[in-house]
Short mmCIF file of C-alpha atoms and ligand atoms in Angstrom, two decimals:
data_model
loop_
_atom_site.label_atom_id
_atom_site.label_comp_id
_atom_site.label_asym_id
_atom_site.label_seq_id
_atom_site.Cartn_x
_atom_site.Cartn_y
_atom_site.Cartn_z
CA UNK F 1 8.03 -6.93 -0.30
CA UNK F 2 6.49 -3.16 0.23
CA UNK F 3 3.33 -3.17 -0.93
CA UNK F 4 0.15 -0.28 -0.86
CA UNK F 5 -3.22 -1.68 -1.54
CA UNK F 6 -5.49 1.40 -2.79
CA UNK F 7 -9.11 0.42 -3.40
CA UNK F 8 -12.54 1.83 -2.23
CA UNK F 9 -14.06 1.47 0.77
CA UNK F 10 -15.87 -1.93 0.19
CA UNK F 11 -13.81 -3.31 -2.91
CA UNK F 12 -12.50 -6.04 -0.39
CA UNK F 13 -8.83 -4.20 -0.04
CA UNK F 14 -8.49 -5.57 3.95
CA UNK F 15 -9.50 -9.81 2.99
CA UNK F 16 -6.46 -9.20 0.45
CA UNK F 17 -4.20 -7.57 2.81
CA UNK F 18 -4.85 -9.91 5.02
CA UNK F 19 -3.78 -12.84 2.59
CA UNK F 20 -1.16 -11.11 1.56
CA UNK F 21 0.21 -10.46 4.98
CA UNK F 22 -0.39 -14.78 5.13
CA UNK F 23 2.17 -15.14 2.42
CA UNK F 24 4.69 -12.77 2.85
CA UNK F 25 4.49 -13.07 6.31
CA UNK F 26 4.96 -9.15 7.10
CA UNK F 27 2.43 -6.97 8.57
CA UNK F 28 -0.25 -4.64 7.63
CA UNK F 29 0.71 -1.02 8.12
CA UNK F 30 -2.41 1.11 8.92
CA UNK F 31 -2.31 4.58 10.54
CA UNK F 32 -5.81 3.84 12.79
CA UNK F 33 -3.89 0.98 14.46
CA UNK F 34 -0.91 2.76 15.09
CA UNK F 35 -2.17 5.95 16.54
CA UNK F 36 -4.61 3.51 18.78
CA UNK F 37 -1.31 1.83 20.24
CA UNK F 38 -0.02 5.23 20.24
CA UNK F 39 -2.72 7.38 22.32
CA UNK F 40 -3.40 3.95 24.71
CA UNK F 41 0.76 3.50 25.87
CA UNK F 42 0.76 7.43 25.87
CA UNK F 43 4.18 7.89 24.27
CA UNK F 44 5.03 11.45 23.11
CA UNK F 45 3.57 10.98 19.58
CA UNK F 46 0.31 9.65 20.83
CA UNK F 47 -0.19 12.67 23.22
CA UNK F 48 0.73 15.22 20.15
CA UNK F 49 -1.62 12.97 18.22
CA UNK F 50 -4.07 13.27 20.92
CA UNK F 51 -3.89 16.96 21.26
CA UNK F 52 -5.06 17.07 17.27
CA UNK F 53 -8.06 14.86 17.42
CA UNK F 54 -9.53 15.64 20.71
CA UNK F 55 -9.62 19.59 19.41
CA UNK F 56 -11.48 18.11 16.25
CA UNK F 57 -8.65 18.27 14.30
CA UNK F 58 -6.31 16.14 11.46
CA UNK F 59 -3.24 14.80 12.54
CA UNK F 60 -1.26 16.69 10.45
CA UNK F 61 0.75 15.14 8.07
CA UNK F 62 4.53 15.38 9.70
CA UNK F 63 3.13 13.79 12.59
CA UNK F 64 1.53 11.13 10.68
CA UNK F 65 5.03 10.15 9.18
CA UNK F 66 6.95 10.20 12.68
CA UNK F 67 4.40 6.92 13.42
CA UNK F 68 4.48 5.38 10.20
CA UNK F 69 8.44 5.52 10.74
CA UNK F 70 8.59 4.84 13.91
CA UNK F 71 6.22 1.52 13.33
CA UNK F 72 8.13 0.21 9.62
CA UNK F 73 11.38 0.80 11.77
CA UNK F 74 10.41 -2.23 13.90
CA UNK F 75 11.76 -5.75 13.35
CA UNK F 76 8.74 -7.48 12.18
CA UNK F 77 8.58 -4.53 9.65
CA UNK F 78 12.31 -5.89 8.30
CA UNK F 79 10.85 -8.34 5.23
CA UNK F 80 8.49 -5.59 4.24
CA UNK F 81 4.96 -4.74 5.07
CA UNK F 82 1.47 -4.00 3.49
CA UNK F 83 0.39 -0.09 3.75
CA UNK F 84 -3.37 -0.47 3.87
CA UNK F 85 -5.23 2.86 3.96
CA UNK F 86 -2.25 5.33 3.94
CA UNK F 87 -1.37 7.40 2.15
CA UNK F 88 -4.71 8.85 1.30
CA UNK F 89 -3.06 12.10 -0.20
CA UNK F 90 -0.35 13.11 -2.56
CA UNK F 91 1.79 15.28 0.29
CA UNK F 92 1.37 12.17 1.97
CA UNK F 93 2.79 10.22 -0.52
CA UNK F 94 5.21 12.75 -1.04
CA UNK F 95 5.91 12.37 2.78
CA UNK F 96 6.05 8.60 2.19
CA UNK F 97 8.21 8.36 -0.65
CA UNK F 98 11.19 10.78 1.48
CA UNK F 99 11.13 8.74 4.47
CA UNK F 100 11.51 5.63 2.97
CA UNK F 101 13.93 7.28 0.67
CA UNK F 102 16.44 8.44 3.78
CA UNK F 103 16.00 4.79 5.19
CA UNK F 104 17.77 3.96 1.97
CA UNK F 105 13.96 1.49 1.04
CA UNK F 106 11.08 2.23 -1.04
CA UNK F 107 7.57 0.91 -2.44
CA UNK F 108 8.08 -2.03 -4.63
CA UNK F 109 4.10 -2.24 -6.06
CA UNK F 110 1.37 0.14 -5.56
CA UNK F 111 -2.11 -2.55 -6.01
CA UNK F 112 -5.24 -1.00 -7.09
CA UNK F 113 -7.98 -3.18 -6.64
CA UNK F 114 -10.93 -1.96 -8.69
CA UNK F 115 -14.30 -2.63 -8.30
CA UNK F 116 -16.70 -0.07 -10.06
CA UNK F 117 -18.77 2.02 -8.15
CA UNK F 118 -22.26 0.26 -9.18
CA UNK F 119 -21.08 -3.03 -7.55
CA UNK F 120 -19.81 -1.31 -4.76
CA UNK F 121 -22.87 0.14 -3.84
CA UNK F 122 -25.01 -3.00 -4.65
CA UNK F 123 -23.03 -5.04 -2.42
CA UNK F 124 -23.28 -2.36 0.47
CA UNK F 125 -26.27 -1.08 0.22
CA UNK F 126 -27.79 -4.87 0.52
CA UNK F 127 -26.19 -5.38 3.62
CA UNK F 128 -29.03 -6.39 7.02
CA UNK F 129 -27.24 -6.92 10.41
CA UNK F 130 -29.40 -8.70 13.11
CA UNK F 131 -30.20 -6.08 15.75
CA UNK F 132 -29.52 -8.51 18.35
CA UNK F 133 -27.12 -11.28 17.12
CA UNK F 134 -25.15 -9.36 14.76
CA UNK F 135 -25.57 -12.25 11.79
CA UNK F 136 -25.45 -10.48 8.20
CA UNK F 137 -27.67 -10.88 5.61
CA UNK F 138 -27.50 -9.99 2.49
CA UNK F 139 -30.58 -8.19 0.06
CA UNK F 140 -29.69 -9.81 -2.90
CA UNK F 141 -26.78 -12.54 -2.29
CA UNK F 142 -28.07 -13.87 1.21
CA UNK F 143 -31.49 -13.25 1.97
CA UNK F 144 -33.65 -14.08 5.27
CA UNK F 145 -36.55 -16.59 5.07
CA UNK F 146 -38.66 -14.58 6.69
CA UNK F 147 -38.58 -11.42 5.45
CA UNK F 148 -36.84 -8.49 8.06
CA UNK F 149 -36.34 -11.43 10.47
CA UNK F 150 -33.00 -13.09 12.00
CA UNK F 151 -32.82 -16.74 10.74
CA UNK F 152 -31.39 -17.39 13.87
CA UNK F 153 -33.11 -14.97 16.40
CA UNK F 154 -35.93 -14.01 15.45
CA UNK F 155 -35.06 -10.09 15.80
CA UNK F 156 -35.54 -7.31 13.41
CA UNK F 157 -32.78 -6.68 10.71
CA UNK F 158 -31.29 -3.00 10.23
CA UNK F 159 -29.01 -1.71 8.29
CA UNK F 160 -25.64 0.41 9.05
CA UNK F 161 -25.47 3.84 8.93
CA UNK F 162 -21.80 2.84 6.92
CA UNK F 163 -24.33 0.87 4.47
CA UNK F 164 -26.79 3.20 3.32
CA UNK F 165 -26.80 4.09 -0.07
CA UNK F 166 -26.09 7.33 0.53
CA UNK F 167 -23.25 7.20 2.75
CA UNK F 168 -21.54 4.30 0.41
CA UNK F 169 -21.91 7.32 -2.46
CA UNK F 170 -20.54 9.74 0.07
CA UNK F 171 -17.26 7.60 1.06
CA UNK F 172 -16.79 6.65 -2.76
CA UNK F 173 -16.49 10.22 -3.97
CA UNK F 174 -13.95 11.37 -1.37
CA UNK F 175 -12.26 8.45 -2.15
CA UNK F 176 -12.13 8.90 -6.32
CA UNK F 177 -11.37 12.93 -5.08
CA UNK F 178 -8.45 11.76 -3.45
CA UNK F 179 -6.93 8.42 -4.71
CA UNK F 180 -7.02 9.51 -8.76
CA UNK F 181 -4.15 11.52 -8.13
CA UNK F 182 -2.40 8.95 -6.17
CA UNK F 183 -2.32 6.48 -8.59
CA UNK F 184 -1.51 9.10 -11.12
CA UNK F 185 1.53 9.88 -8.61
CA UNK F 186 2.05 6.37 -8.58
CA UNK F 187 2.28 5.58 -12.24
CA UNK F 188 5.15 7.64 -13.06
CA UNK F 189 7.19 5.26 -11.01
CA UNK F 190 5.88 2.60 -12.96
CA UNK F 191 4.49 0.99 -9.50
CA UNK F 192 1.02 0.18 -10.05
CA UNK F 193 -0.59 -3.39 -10.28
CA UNK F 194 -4.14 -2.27 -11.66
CA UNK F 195 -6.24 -5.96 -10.58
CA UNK F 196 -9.79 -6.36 -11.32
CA UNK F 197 -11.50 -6.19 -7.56
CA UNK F 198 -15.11 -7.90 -9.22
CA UNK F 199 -13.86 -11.32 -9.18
CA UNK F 200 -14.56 -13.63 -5.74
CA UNK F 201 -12.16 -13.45 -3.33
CA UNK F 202 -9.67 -16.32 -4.28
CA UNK F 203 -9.76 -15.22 -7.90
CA UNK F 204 -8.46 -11.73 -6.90
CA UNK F 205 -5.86 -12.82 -4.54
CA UNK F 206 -4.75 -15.34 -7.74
CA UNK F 207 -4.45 -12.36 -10.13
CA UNK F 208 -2.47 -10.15 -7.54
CA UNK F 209 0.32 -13.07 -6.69
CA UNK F 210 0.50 -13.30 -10.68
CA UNK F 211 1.76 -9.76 -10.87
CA UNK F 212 3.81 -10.23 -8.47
CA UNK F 213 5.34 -12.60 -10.36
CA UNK F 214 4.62 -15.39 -7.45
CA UNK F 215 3.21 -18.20 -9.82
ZN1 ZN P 301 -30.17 -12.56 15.16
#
């Protein structure tokens, strides 16, 4: 099974790629881990990729590709695997589509979990982290008995720079700029698995393995 999960940051795409990954027992495929393992073994790749990022810039696409192939080429990669975050762009899927194309595979489903932007942002922006302990709380859905204070600490709650309202907004319009067209792209080849992302966790894992025709 090759599978891409699209979905907004915060519309639970990595709990379902992680079940997913349970079931079909193949990996997830995502471009952050891969350049990591890239840059810290310093193959060839990783010090091209290196070169990029530490002048400030994108790995360009072509590059990008040579480690996606390089990683699906692997054995535990021979069952299928779960693309999680890539491709963000159409000349990325474009890039995608030919290189699985000469290995003579391709994308069986495209998923798009969908969670509208409102509930997004409500269950982000809610978000309190302990400054001290970490534990996560939770405005609306798990709230602190004392108010600003760690049940379990004591310490003062914040919240992440990733949580504010403002940056949730941010993150959600490059990702509606960018990932429209890819499920556009998508469509044509009759790929996508559209799966309503609102639903608790178990309830949207349910309705994905039903399109896949697994129950
Ligand atoms: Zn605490």
């Amino acid at each position: 099974m090759r599978l891409i999960l699209l979905g907004a940051p915060g519309a639970g795409k990595g709990t379902q790629a992680e079940m997913l990954m349970k079931y079909y027992k193949i990996p997830t495929i995502s471009t952050g881990n891969i350049f990591r393992e890239h840059i810290s073994n310093k193959t060839d790749l990783g010090k091209q990729a290196t070169k990029y990022m530490d002048a400030g810039q994108l790995v360009p696409d072509e590059l990008v590709i040579e480690l996606v192939k390089d990683r699906i080429t692997r054995d535990d990669c021979k069952n299928g695997m779960i693309f999680d975050g890539f491709p963000r762009t159409i000349p990325q899927a474009e890039a995608l589509d030919k290189m699985l194309n000469d290995l003579g595979i391709s994308i069986d489903y495209v998923i798009d979990v969908d969670v509208p932007d409102e509930n997004i942002i409500e269950r982000m922006s809610g978000r309190r982290v302990c400054s001290k302990c970490g534990a996560s709380y939770h405005t609306k859905h798990k709230k602190e008995k004392l108010e600003g204070n760690c049940d379990e600490c004591a310490s003062t709650l914040m919240q992440r720079v990733d949580d504010k309202e403002e940056t949730v907004k941010n993150r959600l319009q490059v990702y509606h700029m960018q990932t429209k067209p890819l499920i556009e792209y998508y469509n044509k080849q009759n790929k996508v698995l559209y799966i309503d992302g609102t639903a608790d966790v178990i309830k949207v894992h349910d309705s994905i393995m039903k399109l896949l025709g697994e129950n």
